[in-house]
């Protein structure tokens, strides 16, 4: 077996790092450093694609009873913009049909593609390399037509069905708000590591963030809410979802616990969420389990132990205090024009979402569209707004923007602070010569600043590993995370949460681009420290966590598109 070198690379500026017994935070920092792409060296990976070992994108549990979900009829006319408006639709009752629609919008297949004898599927949630490491679970009470017990179900996107993994004591549901249920996400790191090696843990976490966003938008279409149960740590989640059951996996690739969230029709106090989390970590166990996991690659040939190491260092529950939101702008301050209208239905946007493979390098978007997209990324004072209500912490991801083609907005480098209180610290960490000018006609509540005028198309492509889509879009961006402070305040486990927040930002951009008639693409390949240099970031306090591009796509007419189901 090939075993790449996996010593912890000692970070150059971390004075207390001890190789004998590194703390969880030190493991995270070391992982982050060694998985940076540099112009002279990419993060460790196999360096070629070993097609014979390509993992199966579909996990199944052989022997687990499968319930086919009724495929929802297409054509629901709920407008996309209405997903953002609270209390505008009556919440859907919990039923097999509503759960089916929820999963259809969140995690299902949206198309099959064919080219030269190859066939692959696409899903509502995007994934780095289309490898889909994220697996979805729902914990449901007894429901007509489902199964005669309440249980833990694994979602199978290929057949749009639920596999019963374990049974749950029905009295548990009495502790939950009426009409609510739980969703869980796990990652199969091997799916990403097969292609991307050590950096794969980062991409798995981005994908979890996208999936969380996808779940939140799907819930909004049913007028449900989603709340992250951050008190439930990795070990408890593994037990709840049956991921710790050695006998059910055998030689199959293990799934790693990521998160659990409550899906409920109405607002609930955080106390309720906390007590539910506590109940989940101590009380709930399944009495009976079904099924054994399929093997995704007959052999791997290579292992990436730093991924297991960083995963283990980020497993503990994160105890987050509910953060105050009174300094956020109101909806009226964020949006100059009315946003209560739009061209597309929620269904068209959600099921039609795709990544652009290339951008036309010519179409400009309007300033209104640009400002609106930026404003959608900022939580509002009263709420906070969907989908930011899913995260119980204030934004820790901000945007360094490369504006190429936005009408009436000068091309150049910009900064969007998603939390108004972070403008000053960001300014302090960046180049002193930056302008910090508000663009004309920018809504008052948007903390958007021109840093430097100029054509940055080549620069944008260059730092995104030379990918043209970053320079050919209307704008691209780097998501700048408040990194060291997050680890210090919330602990090593929050390393994952920073990626989840970045993925959620990306999911909003994907959907907003679709609604605006364009396309977006997540970009996981970028030269970390080159990005920091562009913005003059010289300490570890702020780090680039994800890139994105938005623009007008060029479709690849050679591909044949087939329906997702049937
Ligand atoms: C975390 C993440 C990183 C990605 N990185 C890149 C990238 O560097 N370059 C690129 O062209 N596409 C990238 N993509 C886009 C994926 O290739 C795309 O999501 C996948 O092929 C599935 O296609 P879909 O988004 O149309 O469903 C990325 C997507 C995600 C979620």
Coordinates of C-alpha atoms and ligand atoms in Angstrom, one line a residue:
X1 CA 0.0 0.0 0.0
X2 CA 1.2 3.5 -0.8
X3 CA 1.6 5.5 2.4
X4 CA 2.4 9.1 1.8
X5 CA 4.5 11.0 4.2
X6 CA 2.1 12.3 6.9
X7 CA 4.2 13.9 9.6
X8 CA 2.6 17.0 11.0
X9 CA 4.3 19.9 9.3
X10 CA 5.3 22.3 12.0
X11 CA 3.7 25.7 11.4
X12 CA 6.4 28.4 11.2
X13 CA 4.8 30.9 13.5
X14 CA 3.1 28.8 16.1
X15 CA 5.5 29.0 19.1
X16 CA 3.8 26.6 21.5
X17 CA 3.4 23.7 19.1
X18 CA 4.5 20.5 20.7
X19 CA 5.0 17.5 18.4
X20 CA 4.7 15.0 21.3
X21 CA 1.1 15.8 22.3
X22 CA -0.3 18.6 20.1
X23 CA -3.5 20.2 21.3
X24 CA -6.6 19.9 19.0
X25 CA -6.1 23.5 18.0
X26 CA -2.5 22.8 17.0
X27 CA -3.5 19.8 15.0
X28 CA -6.0 22.0 13.1
X29 CA -3.5 24.7 12.4
X30 CA -0.9 22.2 11.2
X31 CA -3.5 20.6 9.0
X32 CA -4.6 23.9 7.5
X33 CA -1.0 24.9 6.8
X34 CA 0.1 21.7 5.2
X35 CA -3.0 21.5 3.0
X36 CA -2.5 25.0 1.5
X37 CA -1.9 25.0 -2.2
X38 CA 1.2 27.1 -2.9
X39 CA 2.3 28.2 -6.4
X40 CA 5.3 25.9 -6.1
X41 CA 3.6 23.0 -4.4
X42 CA 0.0 21.7 -4.3
X43 CA -1.3 20.0 -1.1
X44 CA -0.4 16.3 -1.1
X45 CA -2.5 14.1 -3.3
X46 CA -1.9 11.1 -5.5
X47 CA -1.2 13.4 -8.4
X48 CA -3.2 11.4 -10.9
X49 CA -6.7 9.8 -11.0
X50 CA -6.7 6.1 -10.2
X51 CA -9.9 5.3 -12.0
X52 CA -9.9 1.6 -11.0
X53 CA -10.5 2.8 -7.4
X54 CA -13.1 5.5 -8.1
X55 CA -15.6 5.3 -5.2
X56 CA -19.3 4.6 -5.8
X57 CA -21.2 7.9 -5.3
X58 CA -24.1 6.0 -3.8
X59 CA -24.1 4.5 -0.3
X60 CA -26.7 1.8 0.3
X61 CA -27.4 -0.3 3.3
X62 CA -28.1 -3.8 2.1
X63 CA -30.8 -5.5 4.0
X64 CA -32.3 -2.3 5.4
X65 CA -36.0 -2.0 4.5
X66 CA -36.4 0.6 1.8
X67 CA -39.4 3.0 1.5
X68 CA -39.7 4.7 -1.9
X69 CA -40.7 8.3 -1.4
X70 CA -43.6 9.5 -3.6
X71 CA -41.9 11.7 -6.2
X72 CA -43.5 15.1 -5.9
X73 CA -45.2 16.4 -9.1
X74 CA -43.2 19.2 -10.6
X75 CA -44.5 22.7 -11.2
X76 CA -45.1 24.2 -7.7
X77 CA -45.6 27.9 -8.3
X78 CA -44.1 29.2 -5.0
X79 CA -41.8 32.1 -6.1
X80 CA -38.2 31.9 -5.1
X81 CA -38.1 35.3 -3.4
X82 CA -40.9 34.1 -1.0
X83 CA -38.5 31.7 0.6
X84 CA -36.9 34.7 2.3
X85 CA -40.1 36.1 3.6
X86 CA -41.2 34.9 7.1
X87 CA -44.7 33.7 7.7
X88 CA -45.8 34.1 4.1
X89 CA -46.9 30.5 3.6
X90 CA -48.7 28.2 6.0
X91 CA -46.3 25.5 7.3
X92 CA -46.7 22.1 5.7
X93 CA -47.8 19.3 8.0
X94 CA -45.3 16.5 8.6
X95 CA -46.2 13.6 6.2
X96 CA -44.5 11.2 3.9
X97 CA -45.3 13.7 1.0
X98 CA -43.8 16.7 2.8
X99 CA -40.7 14.8 3.8
X100 CA -40.4 13.7 0.2
X101 CA -40.6 17.2 -1.1
X102 CA -38.1 18.4 1.5
X103 CA -35.5 15.8 0.5
X104 CA -36.2 16.3 -3.2
X105 CA -35.3 20.0 -2.9
X106 CA -32.4 19.4 -0.5
X107 CA -30.4 16.3 -1.5
X108 CA -32.0 14.5 -4.5
X109 CA -30.7 14.0 -8.0
X110 CA -31.6 16.7 -10.4
X111 CA -30.4 15.3 -13.7
X112 CA -28.3 12.6 -15.4
X113 CA -25.7 13.8 -17.8
X114 CA -24.2 11.8 -20.7
X115 CA -21.1 12.3 -22.8
X116 CA -19.2 9.8 -25.0
X117 CA -20.5 6.7 -23.2
X118 CA -20.1 8.2 -19.7
X119 CA -23.1 8.9 -17.5
X120 CA -23.1 10.8 -14.2
X121 CA -25.7 12.3 -12.0
X122 CA -26.1 15.8 -10.6
X123 CA -27.8 16.8 -7.3
X124 CA -29.6 19.7 -5.7
X125 CA -26.6 20.1 -3.5
X126 CA -23.2 20.8 -5.2
X127 CA -20.0 18.9 -4.4
X128 CA -16.4 19.4 -5.0
X129 CA -15.5 17.3 -8.0
X130 CA -19.1 16.0 -8.1
X131 CA -17.9 13.3 -5.7
X132 CA -20.6 13.8 -3.0
X133 CA -19.1 12.7 0.2
X134 CA -22.1 13.9 2.2
X135 CA -24.8 11.4 3.3
X136 CA -28.1 12.5 4.6
X137 CA -30.3 11.0 7.4
X138 CA -33.7 11.8 8.8
X139 CA -35.0 10.8 12.2
X140 CA -38.8 10.5 11.8
X141 CA -41.7 9.7 14.1
X142 CA -44.2 7.1 13.1
X143 CA -45.9 8.2 9.9
X144 CA -48.5 6.7 7.8
X145 CA -47.1 4.7 4.9
X146 CA -43.5 4.9 6.2
X147 CA -42.9 2.0 8.6
X148 CA -44.6 0.9 11.8
X149 CA -41.9 2.4 14.0
X150 CA -40.3 5.7 14.4
X151 CA -36.7 5.5 13.2
X152 CA -33.4 6.6 11.8
X153 CA -33.5 6.6 8.0
X154 CA -30.7 6.9 5.5
X155 CA -31.6 8.9 2.4
X156 CA -30.8 7.2 -0.9
X157 CA -30.8 9.9 -3.6
X158 CA -30.4 7.4 -6.4
X159 CA -33.9 6.0 -5.8
X160 CA -35.3 8.9 -3.8
X161 CA -36.0 6.6 -0.9
X162 CA -35.4 6.0 2.8
X163 CA -33.6 3.1 4.2
X164 CA -34.6 2.2 7.7
X165 CA -31.3 1.9 9.7
X166 CA -32.6 1.9 13.3
X167 CA -35.8 2.1 15.3
X168 CA -36.3 4.8 17.9
X169 CA -38.4 4.7 21.1
X170 CA -41.7 6.4 20.1
X171 CA -41.9 8.3 23.4
X172 CA -38.9 10.4 22.2
X173 CA -41.1 12.4 20.0
X174 CA -43.0 13.8 22.9
X175 CA -39.8 15.9 23.7
X176 CA -39.9 17.5 20.3
X177 CA -42.1 20.3 19.1
X178 CA -45.2 19.1 17.3
X179 CA -44.6 18.4 13.6
X180 CA -40.8 18.4 13.8
X181 CA -38.1 15.9 13.0
X182 CA -34.3 15.7 12.9
X183 CA -31.8 15.6 10.0
X184 CA -28.3 14.4 10.2
X185 CA -25.3 14.7 7.9
X186 CA -22.2 12.5 7.7
X187 CA -19.2 12.5 5.4
X188 CA -17.3 9.7 3.7
X189 CA -13.9 11.3 3.5
X190 CA -12.6 8.7 1.1
X191 CA -14.9 9.9 -1.7
X192 CA -13.0 13.2 -1.8
X193 CA -9.6 11.9 -0.7
X194 CA -9.6 9.5 -3.7
X195 CA -9.1 12.6 -6.0
X196 CA -7.9 15.4 -3.8
X197 CA -5.7 13.7 -1.1
X198 CA -5.1 15.6 2.1
X199 CA -7.1 18.8 1.2
X200 CA -10.2 16.6 0.9
X201 CA -11.2 17.2 4.5
X202 CA -11.7 20.8 3.7
X203 CA -13.9 20.0 0.7
X204 CA -16.0 17.6 2.7
X205 CA -16.7 20.4 5.1
X206 CA -17.6 22.8 2.3
X207 CA -20.0 20.2 1.0
X208 CA -21.6 19.8 4.4
X209 CA -22.1 23.6 4.4
X210 CA -23.7 23.5 1.0
X211 CA -26.0 20.6 2.1
X212 CA -27.0 22.5 5.2
X213 CA -27.9 25.5 3.0
X214 CA -29.8 23.2 0.6
X215 CA -31.7 21.7 3.6
X216 CA -32.5 25.3 4.8
X217 CA -33.9 26.4 1.5
X218 CA -35.9 23.2 1.1
X219 CA -37.3 23.7 4.5
X220 CA -38.2 27.3 3.6
X221 CA -40.3 26.0 0.7
X222 CA -42.4 24.1 3.2
X223 CA -42.3 27.0 5.7
X224 CA -40.2 24.9 8.1
X225 CA -37.2 26.1 10.1
X226 CA -33.8 24.4 10.5
X227 CA -31.7 24.8 13.6
X228 CA -28.3 23.4 14.1
X229 CA -28.0 21.3 17.3
X230 CA -24.4 22.2 18.0
X231 CA -24.3 20.6 21.5
X232 CA -24.5 17.2 19.9
X233 CA -20.8 16.2 19.4
X234 CA -19.3 13.7 17.0
X235 CA -19.4 10.7 19.3
X236 CA -23.1 11.2 20.2
X237 CA -24.0 11.8 16.6
X238 CA -22.2 8.6 15.5
X239 CA -24.2 6.7 18.0
X240 CA -27.5 8.3 17.0
X241 CA -27.0 7.6 13.3
X242 CA -25.5 4.1 13.9
X243 CA -22.1 5.2 12.3
X244 CA -20.2 3.7 15.2
X245 CA -21.6 0.2 14.5
X246 CA -18.5 -1.7 13.4
X247 CA -20.5 -4.8 12.5
X248 CA -22.6 -2.9 9.9
X249 CA -19.5 -1.6 8.1
X250 CA -17.1 -4.5 7.8
X251 CA -14.8 -3.5 4.9
X252 CA -17.0 -0.7 3.8
X253 CA -15.8 2.9 4.1
X254 CA -16.9 4.5 7.4
X255 CA -19.1 7.6 7.6
X256 CA -17.9 10.4 9.8
X257 CA -20.5 12.3 11.9
X258 CA -20.9 16.0 10.9
X259 CA -24.1 17.6 12.2
X260 CA -27.6 17.2 13.5
X261 CA -30.3 19.8 13.0
X262 CA -33.9 20.2 14.1
X263 CA -36.5 20.8 11.4
X264 CA -39.6 22.4 12.9
X265 CA -42.6 24.3 11.6
X266 CA -42.3 27.3 13.9
X267 CA -39.9 29.4 16.0
X268 CA -38.6 27.7 19.1
X269 CA -36.6 29.1 22.0
X270 CA -33.0 28.2 22.2
X271 CA -33.6 26.7 25.6
X272 CA -35.7 24.1 24.0
X273 CA -33.0 23.4 21.4
X274 CA -30.4 23.0 24.2
X275 CA -32.5 20.6 26.2
X276 CA -33.2 18.6 23.1
X277 CA -29.4 18.4 22.4
X278 CA -28.8 17.2 25.9
X279 CA -31.5 14.6 25.6
X280 CA -30.0 13.4 22.3
X281 CA -26.5 13.1 23.6
X282 CA -27.6 11.1 26.7
X283 CA -30.9 9.3 26.2
X284 CA -31.7 8.4 22.6
X285 CA -30.5 5.1 21.4
X286 CA -31.9 2.9 18.7
X287 CA -33.1 -0.5 19.9
X288 CA -32.7 -2.4 16.7
X289 CA -30.5 -1.8 13.6
X290 CA -30.9 -2.9 10.0
X291 CA -28.5 -3.2 7.0
X292 CA -24.9 -3.4 6.2
X293 CA -23.0 -0.6 4.3
X294 CA -21.8 -1.2 0.7
X295 CA -18.1 -1.1 -0.2
X296 CA -17.4 2.0 -2.3
X297 CA -14.0 1.1 -3.7
X298 CA -12.8 -2.5 -3.6
X299 CA -9.4 -1.2 -2.5
X300 CA -7.9 2.2 -1.8
X301 CA -4.2 1.7 -2.3
X302 CA -3.4 4.9 -0.5
X303 CA -4.4 6.4 2.8
X304 CA -4.4 10.0 4.1
X305 CA -4.0 9.7 7.9
X306 CA -3.9 13.5 8.5
X307 CA -7.5 13.6 7.5
X308 CA -8.4 11.1 10.3
X309 CA -6.2 13.2 12.6
X310 CA -7.9 16.5 11.9
X311 CA -11.3 14.8 12.0
X312 CA -10.6 13.4 15.5
X313 CA -9.4 16.8 16.6
X314 CA -12.6 18.5 15.6
X315 CA -15.2 16.1 17.0
X316 CA -16.1 17.7 20.3
X317 CA -19.4 19.5 20.7
X318 CA -19.2 23.2 20.3
X319 CA -21.0 25.0 23.0
X320 CA -22.0 28.2 21.4
X321 CA -23.9 30.9 23.2
X322 CA -26.7 32.5 21.2
X323 CA -25.1 35.7 19.8
X324 CA -26.7 39.1 19.8
X325 CA -27.9 40.5 16.4
X326 CA -29.1 44.0 17.2
X327 CA -26.2 45.7 15.3
X328 CA -27.2 44.0 12.0
X329 CA -29.0 46.1 9.4
X330 CA -32.7 45.9 8.8
X331 CA -34.1 44.6 5.5
X332 CA -34.9 48.1 4.4
X333 CA -31.3 49.2 5.0
X334 CA -29.9 46.3 3.1
X335 CA -32.0 46.4 0.0
X336 CA -32.4 49.6 -1.9
X337 CA -35.0 48.2 -4.3
X338 CA -37.9 45.9 -3.4
X339 CA -36.8 42.2 -3.3
X340 CA -40.3 40.9 -3.0
X341 CA -40.5 39.9 -6.7
X342 CA -38.5 37.8 -9.0
X343 CA -38.6 35.8 -12.3
X344 CA -38.4 32.2 -11.1
X345 CA -40.2 29.8 -8.9
X346 CA -38.3 28.2 -5.9
X347 CA -38.5 24.9 -7.7
X348 CA -36.9 26.1 -10.9
X349 CA -34.1 27.7 -8.9
X350 CA -33.5 24.8 -6.6
X351 CA -33.7 21.9 -9.0
X352 CA -32.2 24.0 -11.9
X353 CA -29.1 25.0 -9.9
X354 CA -25.9 24.0 -11.7
X355 CA -22.2 25.0 -11.6
X356 CA -20.9 26.9 -14.6
X357 CA -18.1 25.1 -16.3
X358 CA -16.9 28.2 -18.1
X359 CA -18.1 31.8 -18.1
X360 CA -18.5 34.0 -21.3
X361 CA -16.0 36.7 -20.2
X362 CA -18.3 39.4 -21.6
X363 CA -21.7 39.7 -19.9
X364 CA -22.0 42.4 -17.2
X365 CA -24.6 42.2 -14.4
X366 CA -26.4 45.3 -13.1
X367 CA -25.4 47.0 -9.9
X368 CA -28.8 46.2 -8.5
X369 CA -28.3 42.5 -9.0
X370 CA -24.8 42.6 -7.5
X371 CA -25.9 44.6 -4.4
X372 CA -28.9 42.3 -4.0
X373 CA -26.7 39.2 -4.0
X374 CA -24.4 40.8 -1.5
X375 CA -27.3 41.8 0.7
X376 CA -28.6 38.2 0.7
X377 CA -25.4 37.2 2.4
X378 CA -25.9 39.4 5.4
X379 CA -28.1 38.5 8.4
X380 CA -30.8 41.0 9.2
X381 CA -31.5 42.5 12.6
X382 CA -34.9 41.0 13.1
X383 CA -34.6 37.4 12.8
X384 CA -31.9 36.8 11.6
X385 CA -33.0 36.3 8.0
X386 CA -33.2 33.0 6.2
X387 CA -30.9 31.1 5.8
X388 CA -28.6 32.6 8.4
X389 CA -31.1 31.6 11.2
X390 CA -29.7 28.1 10.9
X391 CA -26.3 29.2 12.4
X392 CA -26.3 30.2 16.0
X393 CA -23.1 32.4 15.6
X394 CA -22.5 35.8 14.1
X395 CA -20.8 35.7 10.6
X396 CA -17.2 34.8 10.7
X397 CA -16.8 34.6 6.9
X398 CA -16.3 37.9 5.0
X399 CA -15.7 38.4 1.3
X400 CA -12.7 39.8 -0.6
X401 CA -14.2 40.5 -4.0
X402 CA -12.7 40.8 -7.5
X403 CA -15.2 42.8 -9.4
X404 CA -14.8 42.4 -13.2
X405 CA -18.1 43.3 -14.9
X406 CA -20.7 45.0 -12.8
X407 CA -22.4 48.0 -14.5
X408 CA -21.8 51.3 -12.7
X409 CA -19.4 49.6 -10.2
X410 CA -15.8 50.3 -10.9
X411 CA -13.7 47.1 -11.5
X412 CA -11.4 46.4 -8.7
X413 CA -10.9 44.8 -5.3
X414 CA -13.7 45.1 -2.8
X415 CA -14.4 43.9 0.7
X416 CA -17.8 42.9 2.1
X417 CA -17.9 42.7 5.9
X418 CA -20.9 40.4 6.7
X419 CA -20.8 41.6 10.3
X420 CA -20.7 45.4 10.7
X421 CA -18.6 45.0 13.8
X422 CA -15.8 43.4 11.8
X423 CA -15.1 46.4 9.4
X424 CA -12.5 47.9 11.8
X425 CA -10.5 44.6 12.5
X426 CA -10.5 43.7 8.8
X427 CA -9.3 47.1 7.9
X428 CA -6.5 46.8 10.4
X429 CA -5.3 43.5 9.0
X430 CA -5.3 44.6 5.4
X431 CA -3.0 46.9 3.3
X432 CA -2.8 50.4 4.7
X433 CA -3.0 51.9 1.2
X434 CA -6.5 50.5 0.6
X435 CA -9.2 53.1 -0.1
X436 CA -12.2 51.8 1.9
X437 CA -14.6 53.8 -0.2
X438 CA -18.3 53.0 -0.4
X439 CA -19.4 52.4 -4.0
X440 CA -22.0 55.0 -5.2
X441 CA -25.6 53.8 -4.9
X442 CA -24.6 51.0 -2.5
X443 CA -27.4 50.4 0.0
X444 CA -26.6 52.0 3.4
X445 CA -26.8 48.7 5.3
X446 CA -24.3 46.9 3.2
X447 CA -20.7 47.1 4.5
X448 CA -19.2 47.0 1.0
X449 CA -16.0 48.9 0.3
X450 CA -13.8 49.6 -2.7
X451 CA -10.3 48.8 -1.7
X452 CA -8.4 49.3 -5.0
X453 CA -9.5 50.2 -8.5
X454 CA -8.2 48.2 -11.4
X455 CA -8.6 45.2 -13.7
X456 CA -8.2 42.1 -11.6
X457 CA -9.4 39.5 -14.1
X458 CA -5.9 37.9 -14.5
X459 CA -5.2 38.1 -10.8
X460 CA -8.5 36.5 -9.9
X461 CA -7.9 33.6 -12.3
X462 CA -4.3 33.3 -11.3
X463 CA -4.9 32.9 -7.5
X464 CA -7.7 30.4 -8.2
X465 CA -5.1 27.9 -9.5
X466 CA -5.2 29.5 -12.9
X467 CA -8.9 28.7 -13.5
X468 CA -10.3 31.0 -16.1
X469 CA -13.8 30.9 -14.6
X470 CA -12.6 33.1 -11.8
X471 CA -11.6 35.9 -14.1
X472 CA -14.3 35.4 -16.8
X473 CA -17.2 35.9 -14.4
X474 CA -18.9 39.2 -13.5
X475 CA -17.2 38.9 -10.2
X476 CA -15.3 36.3 -8.1
X477 CA -14.4 36.3 -4.5
X478 CA -12.4 34.8 -1.7
X479 CA -14.2 34.0 1.6
X480 CA -12.0 35.4 4.4
X481 CA -12.5 33.6 7.7
X482 CA -11.9 35.0 11.1
X483 CA -9.8 31.9 11.8
X484 CA -7.5 32.0 14.9
X485 CA -10.1 33.9 17.0
X486 CA -12.7 31.3 16.1
X487 CA -10.5 28.5 17.2
X488 CA -9.6 30.4 20.4
X489 CA -13.2 31.3 21.3
X490 CA -15.1 28.1 20.2
X491 CA -12.3 25.5 20.1
X492 CA -10.8 23.3 17.4
X493 CA -14.2 21.8 16.4
X494 CA -15.2 25.2 15.0
X495 CA -12.8 24.6 12.2
X496 CA -15.6 22.6 10.6
X497 CA -18.1 25.4 11.3
X498 CA -16.1 27.9 9.4
X499 CA -16.3 25.7 6.3
X500 CA -20.0 25.2 6.8
X501 CA -20.6 28.9 7.0
X502 CA -18.5 29.3 3.8
X503 CA -20.5 26.5 2.1
X504 CA -23.8 28.2 3.1
X505 CA -22.6 31.5 1.7
X506 CA -21.8 29.6 -1.5
X507 CA -25.2 28.0 -1.6
X508 CA -26.9 31.4 -1.4
X509 CA -24.7 32.6 -4.3
X510 CA -25.5 29.6 -6.4
X511 CA -29.3 30.1 -5.9
X512 CA -29.1 33.9 -6.3
X513 CA -27.1 33.6 -9.5
X514 CA -29.7 31.1 -10.9
X515 CA -32.5 33.5 -10.0
X516 CA -30.7 36.3 -11.7
X517 CA -30.4 34.3 -14.9
X518 CA -26.7 33.5 -14.5
X519 CA -24.6 30.8 -12.8
X520 CA -22.0 30.4 -10.1
X521 CA -19.3 27.9 -9.3
X522 CA -17.6 27.0 -6.1
X523 CA -13.8 27.1 -6.3
X524 CA -11.9 24.9 -3.8
X525 CA -8.6 25.2 -5.7
X526 CA -6.8 28.4 -4.9
X527 CA -3.3 29.4 -3.7
X528 CA -4.0 30.3 0.0
X529 CA -1.1 32.5 0.8
X530 CA -1.2 34.3 -2.5
X531 CA -4.7 35.4 -1.7
X532 CA -3.6 36.7 1.7
X533 CA -0.8 38.6 -0.1
X534 CA -3.3 40.3 -2.4
X535 CA -5.2 41.7 0.6
X536 CA -2.1 42.3 2.6
X537 CA -3.0 39.7 5.3
X538 CA 0.2 38.8 7.0
X539 CA -1.0 37.0 10.1
X540 CA -2.9 33.8 10.6
X541 CA -5.8 35.7 12.1
X542 CA -7.7 35.8 8.8
X543 CA -7.4 33.0 6.3
X544 CA -9.0 32.3 2.9
X545 CA -11.5 29.5 3.2
X546 CA -13.2 29.2 -0.2
X547 CA -13.5 30.9 -3.5
X548 CA -16.5 31.5 -5.7
X549 CA -17.3 33.0 -9.1
X550 CA -20.6 34.3 -10.5
X551 CA -21.3 35.3 -14.1
X552 CA -22.9 34.3 -17.4
X553 CA -22.1 30.6 -18.2
X554 CA -21.3 29.0 -21.5
X555 CA -23.2 25.7 -21.7
X556 CA -21.5 22.6 -22.9
X557 CA -23.8 21.6 -25.8
X558 CA -22.0 18.3 -26.2
X559 CA -23.7 16.9 -23.1
X560 CA -27.0 15.1 -23.1
X561 CA -29.3 15.8 -20.2
X562 CA -31.6 13.1 -18.9
X563 CA -34.3 13.3 -16.2
X564 CA -33.3 12.6 -12.6
X565 CA -35.9 9.9 -12.0
X566 CA -37.9 7.7 -14.3
Ligands
LIG1 C1 -16.4 22.8 -2.3 C2 -16.5 22.9 -3.8 C3 -15.3 23.1 -4.5 C4 -15.4 23.2 -5.9 N1 -14.2 23.5 -6.6 C5 -14.3 23.7 -7.9 C6 -13.1 24.2 -8.6 O1 -12.1 24.4 -8.0 N2 -13.3 24.3 -10.0 C7 -14.4 24.1 -10.7 O2 -14.5 24.2 -11.9 N3 -15.5 23.6 -10.0 C8 -15.5 23.5 -8.7 N4 -16.6 23.1 -8.0 C9 -17.9 22.8 -8.7 C10 -18.1 21.3 -8.8 O3 -17.3 20.7 -9.7 C11 -19.6 21.0 -9.1 O4 -20.4 21.4 -7.9 C12 -19.8 19.6 -9.3 O5 -19.3 19.2 -10.6 C13 -21.3 19.2 -9.4 O6 -21.9 20.0 -10.4 P1 -23.2 20.9 -10.0 O7 -22.7 22.0 -9.1 O8 -23.6 21.5 -11.4 O9 -24.2 20.0 -9.4 C14 -16.6 23.0 -6.6 C15 -17.8 22.7 -5.9 C16 -17.7 22.7 -4.5 C17 -19.0 22.4 -3.7

